[in-house]
């Protein structure tokens, strides 16, 4: 399956992607994992706040806000269906 | 639920059952708690920690159940000693509560999978559990089909669907509590951790138990936390008693990593795998996520332009409404105060006691109570914004702005609450995980314009700011000044926070993780209850602290001095008051009386102290009476009104036909006959109160939350300095502009 790797802060608003990996040593990442952002999970970007940060995502039925410097530590991949629709 | 299972509960005899209520934030936990205990809750604090202890009792089928409402949390992994308390209560290690009989886990039915994470941790505490799926109606509206029977049989615990805001399902929860307590068993179906990990937990437990020389084995649940939470609260607490703990845990973690377990990711991966498996078996959801109301509202309310405009507009509207809506209500309060004062005056002969009652207590406490409508309205607005889910959006939108000054979006709610009162505001900083962010937020919280300042602003604005409307009558000038004064502290807080972040609390930018809950119609009951509780606190304060200060101020202004002549004059005036022909004589006696009383007050203890401070406050445009009023208001800002009320009432400054403080202030004169108060003086006084730290409760709570007197001392010094300079500038500049 063709995939494109990027970090969560690069995900465009309205797009869905699968979490590949995250920086586990960071305590905030551990908190994010507890709140449902775990490797293998699909997240949807809901865009950025009015001043350009933080960003909001939809994951496991809830909306979470996090700052982009944290999102940068989360690697995601666009899935094939998403790739096709973006062309 | 069958009748027979309820009947079994007779086995508890007269013993009160204890159940803890635990759940994620935004699940309607407070609503369910209130519905279960009928709004009768006792709040306090657990000793030694800053966690609110909220308990309440319910009676069901002849059985009394004590409910303990624990703070909303996403996980039982304790990051702070405060969070560790939740775990302690659940494990029966909290001496004030003792062993509990079971746990009620409340979850939002809309995202069951995520909410099962906490449930999976609770299931490991070894206690009977009840799972409540709240917001059932919303789940139905989203076309989520949850098979309750399947969930019950899989989990082996009672599962109840509720709509707590409508009171639906609440009786079912009560039945389930008794059912769970009667069965007395913990759910058997939980997350299976790898054998290596389970063995490691047992090893650590044996190690800790041995080191503590304890009789009972150290709970495995806490041992799992010790292994999983690197530098967590469980480790921090145990480290002083178990010297080799840190090394031992490092070895255990290294060994687990060696065999391929990723720590700490292991926990969330295992748990969420379990949650997913369970949820997919019992929940049927529409394949495509439909655009919900929340999505549609968010598109506007967090929009780059509209979102910010609406946010600013909302805040502005709140302050405009405070002024225009509360005015008629305040009128009633004032009439009531005048009536009481009239009754007392009429039924007592002139003397010290009457003076204490009318000039001291009624003029003082009454002057503060008038502002009850405003304060309750402000709390009402805040409660509505919070309960509707809007407050989280506001935090989300301002996070970037606040991060520039080293704060974060989570500082928004504490700071916004501080607009009502800094005490709950400072307590609300507990949600900020980062210590530096939390400290800075605590230090600047008292700068937010709290409701105690509101009376001061309202009084001065009503008396000295022209009652004009601009922009076609839509905006009142008074409302704009009120908005400006309320905003001043927040504006000043920006550089102050930045400075703190650059000096005392330097460090890397912190994190911000926050859930944005679904929007909902605020629960009327909850909102009114919160407003009522805050109003009650305000009245209690007026009845105790302000009451006491008022009496002290009255005494200081009354003694020493011979008041016999005044009382004689009062008696004469009152005797003549009904005769219209004696009007001239009355006014002559009145002015004589005022002259004497003015002389008496300036010779009183208060007057002498006042003249000593006058050189310091004169550059601010204040006379000694204002200076004393401000000094005496150290216990609480709003006391200044009571103090001024007492000073003017005793000083005879007030007009004979009106009892109101506003008029007394307008009539107040310098010795040369020029009015004391004008717009620059009023502004200077308001700016002082906007920036000063005149609030003993705030300083005390700050000490409690930071565990040191150093921070309240710093706060008092920096705020008083700011207040003096700000007030000086305001007076001098505005006087220069006006002349």
PDB file of N, CA and C in Angstrom, chain B residues 338-412:
ATOM      1  N   UNK B 338     -31.967  50.842  52.887  1.00  0.00           N
ATOM      2  CA  UNK B 338     -32.448  52.111  53.440  1.00  0.00           C
ATOM      3  C   UNK B 338     -33.614  51.883  54.378  1.00  0.00           C
ATOM      4  N   UNK B 339     -34.458  50.898  54.000  1.00  0.00           N
ATOM      5  CA  UNK B 339     -35.617  50.597  54.825  1.00  0.00           C
ATOM      6  C   UNK B 339     -35.185  50.073  56.189  1.00  0.00           C
ATOM      7  N   UNK B 340     -34.230  49.134  56.174  1.00  0.00           N
ATOM      8  CA  UNK B 340     -33.745  48.555  57.435  1.00  0.00           C
ATOM      9  C   UNK B 340     -33.137  49.650  58.305  1.00  0.00           C
ATOM     10  N   UNK B 341     -32.308  50.474  57.646  1.00  0.00           N
ATOM     11  CA  UNK B 341     -31.666  51.559  58.373  1.00  0.00           C
ATOM     12  C   UNK B 341     -32.716  52.483  58.983  1.00  0.00           C
ATOM     13  N   UNK B 342     -33.786  52.772  58.212  1.00  0.00           N
ATOM     14  CA  UNK B 342     -34.863  53.635  58.685  1.00  0.00           C
ATOM     15  C   UNK B 342     -35.564  53.051  59.890  1.00  0.00           C
ATOM     16  N   UNK B 343     -35.836  51.737  59.818  1.00  0.00           N
ATOM     17  CA  UNK B 343     -36.530  51.062  60.916  1.00  0.00           C
ATOM     18  C   UNK B 343     -35.695  51.148  62.189  1.00  0.00           C
ATOM     19  N   UNK B 344     -34.392  50.868  62.054  1.00  0.00           N
ATOM     20  CA  UNK B 344     -33.521  50.901  63.229  1.00  0.00           C
ATOM     21  C   UNK B 344     -33.461  52.316  63.808  1.00  0.00           C
ATOM     22  N   UNK B 345     -33.301  53.296  62.924  1.00  0.00           N
ATOM     23  CA  UNK B 345     -33.209  54.674  63.385  1.00  0.00           C
ATOM     24  C   UNK B 345     -34.477  55.084  64.118  1.00  0.00           C
ATOM     25  N   UNK B 346     -35.626  54.653  63.571  1.00  0.00           N
ATOM     26  CA  UNK B 346     -36.894  55.074  64.160  1.00  0.00           C
ATOM     27  C   UNK B 346     -37.158  54.391  65.499  1.00  0.00           C
ATOM     28  N   UNK B 347     -36.647  53.148  65.633  1.00  0.00           N
ATOM     29  CA  UNK B 347     -37.012  52.416  66.839  1.00  0.00           C
ATOM     30  C   UNK B 347     -35.998  52.568  67.971  1.00  0.00           C
ATOM     31  N   UNK B 348     -34.902  53.251  67.700  1.00  0.00           N
ATOM     32  CA  UNK B 348     -33.923  53.424  68.776  1.00  0.00           C
ATOM     33  C   UNK B 348     -33.657  54.905  68.980  1.00  0.00           C
ATOM     34  N   UNK B 349     -33.300  55.249  70.226  1.00  0.00           N
ATOM     35  CA  UNK B 349     -32.947  56.641  70.453  1.00  0.00           C
ATOM     36  C   UNK B 349     -31.468  56.813  70.122  1.00  0.00           C
ATOM     37  N   UNK B 350     -31.077  58.045  69.754  1.00  0.00           N
ATOM     38  CA  UNK B 350     -29.682  58.264  69.362  1.00  0.00           C
ATOM     39  C   UNK B 350     -28.711  57.829  70.454  1.00  0.00           C
ATOM     40  N   UNK B 351     -27.647  57.171  70.071  1.00  0.00           N
ATOM     41  CA  UNK B 351     -26.656  56.695  71.035  1.00  0.00           C
ATOM     42  C   UNK B 351     -25.606  55.872  70.328  1.00  0.00           C
ATOM     43  N   UNK B 352     -24.652  55.382  71.126  1.00  0.00           N
ATOM     44  CA  UNK B 352     -23.532  54.635  70.531  1.00  0.00           C
ATOM     45  C   UNK B 352     -24.001  53.379  69.813  1.00  0.00           C
ATOM     46  N   UNK B 353     -24.951  52.653  70.434  1.00  0.00           N
ATOM     47  CA  UNK B 353     -25.394  51.400  69.839  1.00  0.00           C
ATOM     48  C   UNK B 353     -26.081  51.652  68.499  1.00  0.00           C
ATOM     49  N   UNK B 354     -26.941  52.693  68.451  1.00  0.00           N
ATOM     50  CA  UNK B 354     -27.621  52.981  67.196  1.00  0.00           C
ATOM     51  C   UNK B 354     -26.597  53.361  66.127  1.00  0.00           C
ATOM     52  N   UNK B 355     -25.594  54.108  66.563  1.00  0.00           N
ATOM     53  CA  UNK B 355     -24.554  54.496  65.627  1.00  0.00           C
ATOM     54  C   UNK B 355     -23.815  53.270  65.087  1.00  0.00           C
ATOM     55  N   UNK B 356     -23.542  52.326  65.999  1.00  0.00           N
ATOM     56  CA  UNK B 356     -22.851  51.108  65.558  1.00  0.00           C
ATOM     57  C   UNK B 356     -23.691  50.362  64.527  1.00  0.00           C
ATOM     58  N   UNK B 357     -25.001  50.272  64.807  1.00  0.00           N
ATOM     59  CA  UNK B 357     -25.875  49.519  63.906  1.00  0.00           C
ATOM     60  C   UNK B 357     -26.055  50.219  62.562  1.00  0.00           C
ATOM     61  N   UNK B 358     -26.415  51.500  62.615  1.00  0.00           N
ATOM     62  CA  UNK B 358     -26.721  52.161  61.344  1.00  0.00           C
ATOM     63  C   UNK B 358     -25.471  52.611  60.594  1.00  0.00           C
ATOM     64  N   UNK B 359     -24.557  53.268  61.312  1.00  0.00           N
ATOM     65  CA  UNK B 359     -23.364  53.775  60.634  1.00  0.00           C
ATOM     66  C   UNK B 359     -22.353  52.667  60.363  1.00  0.00           C
ATOM     67  N   UNK B 360     -22.272  51.715  61.294  1.00  0.00           N
ATOM     68  CA  UNK B 360     -21.295  50.656  61.140  1.00  0.00           C
ATOM     69  C   UNK B 360     -21.843  49.510  60.313  1.00  0.00           C
ATOM     70  N   UNK B 361     -22.718  48.729  60.939  1.00  0.00           N
ATOM     71  CA  UNK B 361     -23.128  47.470  60.318  1.00  0.00           C
ATOM     72  C   UNK B 361     -23.959  47.667  59.049  1.00  0.00           C
ATOM     73  N   UNK B 362     -25.010  48.466  59.133  1.00  0.00           N
ATOM     74  CA  UNK B 362     -25.903  48.567  57.970  1.00  0.00           C
ATOM     75  C   UNK B 362     -25.237  49.308  56.822  1.00  0.00           C
ATOM     76  N   UNK B 363     -24.576  50.419  57.145  1.00  0.00           N
ATOM     77  CA  UNK B 363     -23.906  51.162  56.087  1.00  0.00           C
ATOM     78  C   UNK B 363     -22.752  50.356  55.507  1.00  0.00           C
ATOM     79  N   UNK B 364     -22.074  49.592  56.341  1.00  0.00           N
ATOM     80  CA  UNK B 364     -20.915  48.835  55.889  1.00  0.00           C
ATOM     81  C   UNK B 364     -21.290  47.565  55.148  1.00  0.00           C
ATOM     82  N   UNK B 365     -21.888  46.628  55.862  1.00  0.00           N
ATOM     83  CA  UNK B 365     -22.234  45.340  55.257  1.00  0.00           C
ATOM     84  C   UNK B 365     -23.261  45.521  54.137  1.00  0.00           C
ATOM     85  N   UNK B 366     -24.241  46.384  54.390  1.00  0.00           N
ATOM     86  CA  UNK B 366     -25.268  46.642  53.376  1.00  0.00           C
ATOM     87  C   UNK B 366     -24.657  47.169  52.090  1.00  0.00           C
ATOM     88  N   UNK B 367     -23.687  48.056  52.249  1.00  0.00           N
ATOM     89  CA  UNK B 367     -23.033  48.631  51.076  1.00  0.00           C
ATOM     90  C   UNK B 367     -22.375  47.579  50.212  1.00  0.00           C
ATOM     91  N   UNK B 368     -21.939  46.487  50.835  1.00  0.00           N
ATOM     92  CA  UNK B 368     -21.309  45.414  50.074  1.00  0.00           C
ATOM     93  C   UNK B 368     -22.362  44.475  49.487  1.00  0.00           C
ATOM     94  N   UNK B 369     -23.393  44.186  50.286  1.00  0.00           N
ATOM     95  CA  UNK B 369     -24.419  43.239  49.853  1.00  0.00           C
ATOM     96  C   UNK B 369     -25.175  43.700  48.610  1.00  0.00           C
ATOM     97  N   UNK B 370     -25.228  45.028  48.420  1.00  0.00           N
ATOM     98  CA  UNK B 370     -25.902  45.572  47.247  1.00  0.00           C
ATOM     99  C   UNK B 370     -25.378  44.932  45.963  1.00  0.00           C
ATOM    100  N   UNK B 371     -24.115  44.506  45.988  1.00  0.00           N
ATOM    101  CA  UNK B 371     -23.497  44.035  44.758  1.00  0.00           C
ATOM    102  C   UNK B 371     -23.687  42.552  44.516  1.00  0.00           C
ATOM    103  N   UNK B 372     -24.457  41.926  45.380  1.00  0.00           N
ATOM    104  CA  UNK B 372     -24.728  40.502  45.217  1.00  0.00           C
ATOM    105  C   UNK B 372     -25.286  40.157  43.829  1.00  0.00           C
ATOM    106  N   UNK B 373     -26.272  40.926  43.305  1.00  0.00           N
ATOM    107  CA  UNK B 373     -26.807  40.577  41.981  1.00  0.00           C
ATOM    108  C   UNK B 373     -25.727  40.515  40.891  1.00  0.00           C
ATOM    109  N   UNK B 374     -24.832  41.504  40.881  1.00  0.00           N
ATOM    110  CA  UNK B 374     -23.773  41.522  39.870  1.00  0.00           C
ATOM    111  C   UNK B 374     -22.893  40.294  39.958  1.00  0.00           C
ATOM    112  N   UNK B 375     -22.507  39.986  41.198  1.00  0.00           N
ATOM    113  CA  UNK B 375     -21.561  38.897  41.396  1.00  0.00           C
ATOM    114  C   UNK B 375     -22.185  37.574  40.989  1.00  0.00           C
ATOM    115  N   UNK B 376     -23.454  37.396  41.335  1.00  0.00           N
ATOM    116  CA  UNK B 376     -24.108  36.146  40.958  1.00  0.00           C
ATOM    117  C   UNK B 376     -24.278  36.070  39.442  1.00  0.00           C
ATOM    118  N   UNK B 377     -24.553  37.208  38.814  1.00  0.00           N
ATOM    119  CA  UNK B 377     -24.677  37.228  37.353  1.00  0.00           C
ATOM    120  C   UNK B 377     -23.358  36.834  36.684  1.00  0.00           C
ATOM    121  N   UNK B 378     -22.243  37.378  37.195  1.00  0.00           N
ATOM    122  CA  UNK B 378     -20.949  37.055  36.598  1.00  0.00           C
ATOM    123  C   UNK B 378     -20.657  35.563  36.718  1.00  0.00           C
ATOM    124  N   UNK B 379     -20.913  35.005  37.901  1.00  0.00           N
ATOM    125  CA  UNK B 379     -20.686  33.571  38.077  1.00  0.00           C
ATOM    126  C   UNK B 379     -21.619  32.771  37.165  1.00  0.00           C
ATOM    127  N   UNK B 380     -22.817  33.293  36.973  1.00  0.00           N
ATOM    128  CA  UNK B 380     -23.774  32.631  36.101  1.00  0.00           C
ATOM    129  C   UNK B 380     -23.234  32.562  34.672  1.00  0.00           C
ATOM    130  N   UNK B 381     -22.705  33.685  34.186  1.00  0.00           N
ATOM    131  CA  UNK B 381     -22.151  33.721  32.830  1.00  0.00           C
ATOM    132  C   UNK B 381     -20.986  32.745  32.694  1.00  0.00           C
ATOM    133  N   UNK B 382     -20.094  32.763  33.695  1.00  0.00           N
ATOM    134  CA  UNK B 382     -18.929  31.881  33.622  1.00  0.00           C
ATOM    135  C   UNK B 382     -19.375  30.419  33.618  1.00  0.00           C
ATOM    136  N   UNK B 383     -20.347  30.104  34.477  1.00  0.00           N
ATOM    137  CA  UNK B 383     -20.837  28.731  34.544  1.00  0.00           C
ATOM    138  C   UNK B 383     -21.456  28.310  33.211  1.00  0.00           C
ATOM    139  N   UNK B 384     -22.201  29.221  32.574  1.00  0.00           N
ATOM    140  CA  UNK B 384     -22.825  28.901  31.285  1.00  0.00           C
ATOM    141  C   UNK B 384     -21.750  28.644  30.231  1.00  0.00           C
ATOM    142  N   UNK B 385     -20.747  29.538  30.175  1.00  0.00           N
ATOM    143  CA  UNK B 385     -19.683  29.390  29.180  1.00  0.00           C
ATOM    144  C   UNK B 385     -18.929  28.081  29.391  1.00  0.00           C
ATOM    145  N   UNK B 386     -18.714  27.728  30.652  1.00  0.00           N
ATOM    146  CA  UNK B 386     -17.960  26.520  30.927  1.00  0.00           C
ATOM    147  C   UNK B 386     -18.778  25.282  30.619  1.00  0.00           C
ATOM    148  N   UNK B 387     -20.011  25.270  31.089  1.00  0.00           N
ATOM    149  CA  UNK B 387     -20.832  24.078  30.939  1.00  0.00           C
ATOM    150  C   UNK B 387     -21.207  23.817  29.481  1.00  0.00           C
ATOM    151  N   UNK B 388     -21.266  24.883  28.673  1.00  0.00           N
ATOM    152  CA  UNK B 388     -21.659  24.698  27.278  1.00  0.00           C
ATOM    153  C   UNK B 388     -20.511  24.141  26.441  1.00  0.00           C
ATOM    154  N   UNK B 389     -19.290  24.187  26.982  1.00  0.00           N
ATOM    155  CA  UNK B 389     -18.135  23.711  26.224  1.00  0.00           C
ATOM    156  C   UNK B 389     -17.396  24.843  25.545  1.00  0.00           C
ATOM    157  N   UNK B 390     -17.897  26.062  25.661  1.00  0.00           N
ATOM    158  CA  UNK B 390     -17.259  27.177  24.968  1.00  0.00           C
ATOM    159  C   UNK B 390     -15.911  27.537  25.594  1.00  0.00           C
ATOM    160  N   UNK B 391     -15.816  27.407  26.918  1.00  0.00           N
ATOM    161  CA  UNK B 391     -14.598  27.811  27.612  1.00  0.00           C
ATOM    162  C   UNK B 391     -13.373  27.081  27.074  1.00  0.00           C
ATOM    163  N   UNK B 392     -13.524  25.793  26.743  1.00  0.00           N
ATOM    164  CA  UNK B 392     -12.404  25.021  26.204  1.00  0.00           C
ATOM    165  C   UNK B 392     -11.961  25.612  24.861  1.00  0.00           C
ATOM    166  N   UNK B 393     -12.929  26.072  24.060  1.00  0.00           N
ATOM    167  CA  UNK B 393     -12.583  26.703  22.770  1.00  0.00           C
ATOM    168  C   UNK B 393     -11.834  28.000  22.996  1.00  0.00           C
ATOM    169  N   UNK B 394     -12.266  28.743  23.984  1.00  0.00           N
ATOM    170  CA  UNK B 394     -11.581  30.001  24.289  1.00  0.00           C
ATOM    171  C   UNK B 394     -10.133  29.700  24.663  1.00  0.00           C
ATOM    172  N   UNK B 395      -9.942  28.659  25.476  1.00  0.00           N
ATOM    173  CA  UNK B 395      -8.581  28.278  25.876  1.00  0.00           C
ATOM    174  C   UNK B 395      -7.765  27.878  24.647  1.00  0.00           C
ATOM    175  N   UNK B 396      -8.402  27.135  23.759  1.00  0.00           N
ATOM    176  CA  UNK B 396      -7.757  26.677  22.530  1.00  0.00           C
ATOM    177  C   UNK B 396      -7.334  27.873  21.669  1.00  0.00           C
ATOM    178  N   UNK B 397      -8.205  28.859  21.585  1.00  0.00           N
ATOM    179  CA  UNK B 397      -7.907  30.014  20.731  1.00  0.00           C
ATOM    180  C   UNK B 397      -6.830  30.914  21.317  1.00  0.00           C
ATOM    181  N   UNK B 398      -6.834  31.077  22.632  1.00  0.00           N
ATOM    182  CA  UNK B 398      -5.870  32.019  23.212  1.00  0.00           C
ATOM    183  C   UNK B 398      -4.538  31.370  23.580  1.00  0.00           C
ATOM    184  N   UNK B 399      -4.436  30.057  23.413  1.00  0.00           N
ATOM    185  CA  UNK B 399      -3.196  29.384  23.809  1.00  0.00           C
ATOM    186  C   UNK B 399      -1.965  30.015  23.161  1.00  0.00           C
ATOM    187  N   UNK B 400      -2.073  30.288  21.860  1.00  0.00           N
ATOM    188  CA  UNK B 400      -0.924  30.861  21.155  1.00  0.00           C
ATOM    189  C   UNK B 400      -0.531  32.202  21.763  1.00  0.00           C
ATOM    190  N   UNK B 401      -1.544  33.029  22.034  1.00  0.00           N
ATOM    191  CA  UNK B 401      -1.280  34.343  22.638  1.00  0.00           C
ATOM    192  C   UNK B 401      -0.622  34.192  23.995  1.00  0.00           C
ATOM    193  N   UNK B 402      -1.192  33.309  24.824  1.00  0.00           N
ATOM    194  CA  UNK B 402      -0.669  33.131  26.173  1.00  0.00           C
ATOM    195  C   UNK B 402       0.719  32.504  26.147  1.00  0.00           C
ATOM    196  N   UNK B 403       0.989  31.679  25.140  1.00  0.00           N
ATOM    197  CA  UNK B 403       2.296  31.011  25.081  1.00  0.00           C
ATOM    198  C   UNK B 403       3.414  32.027  24.833  1.00  0.00           C
ATOM    199  N   UNK B 404       3.092  33.140  24.203  1.00  0.00           N
ATOM    200  CA  UNK B 404       4.089  34.188  23.991  1.00  0.00           C
ATOM    201  C   UNK B 404       4.612  34.684  25.336  1.00  0.00           C
ATOM    202  N   UNK B 405       3.734  34.739  26.324  1.00  0.00           N
ATOM    203  CA  UNK B 405       4.123  35.235  27.639  1.00  0.00           C
ATOM    204  C   UNK B 405       4.467  34.093  28.580  1.00  0.00           C
ATOM    205  N   UNK B 406       4.675  32.922  28.005  1.00  0.00           N
ATOM    206  CA  UNK B 406       5.099  31.796  28.813  1.00  0.00           C
ATOM    207  C   UNK B 406       3.970  31.132  29.575  1.00  0.00           C
ATOM    208  N   UNK B 407       2.730  31.415  29.218  1.00  0.00           N
ATOM    209  CA  UNK B 407       1.619  30.709  29.862  1.00  0.00           C
ATOM    210  C   UNK B 407       1.065  29.716  28.862  1.00  0.00           C
ATOM    211  N   UNK B 408      -0.014  29.048  29.209  1.00  0.00           N
ATOM    212  CA  UNK B 408      -0.654  28.227  28.189  1.00  0.00           C
ATOM    213  C   UNK B 408      -2.166  28.320  28.273  1.00  0.00           C
ATOM    214  N   UNK B 409      -2.828  27.738  27.292  1.00  0.00           N
ATOM    215  CA  UNK B 409      -4.275  27.866  27.174  1.00  0.00           C
ATOM    216  C   UNK B 409      -5.003  27.443  28.435  1.00  0.00           C
ATOM    217  N   UNK B 410      -4.387  26.516  29.176  1.00  0.00           N
ATOM    218  CA  UNK B 410      -5.036  26.056  30.397  1.00  0.00           C
ATOM    219  C   UNK B 410      -5.031  27.125  31.481  1.00  0.00           C
ATOM    220  N   UNK B 411      -4.190  28.162  31.291  1.00  0.00           N
ATOM    221  CA  UNK B 411      -4.219  29.272  32.234  1.00  0.00           C
ATOM    222  C   UNK B 411      -5.496  30.091  32.042  1.00  0.00           C
ATOM    223  N   UNK B 412      -6.157  29.897  30.898  1.00  0.00           N
ATOM    224  CA  UNK B 412      -7.312  30.751  30.586  1.00  0.00           C
ATOM    225  C   UNK B 412      -8.454  30.572  31.576  1.00  0.00           C
TER     226      UNK B 412
END
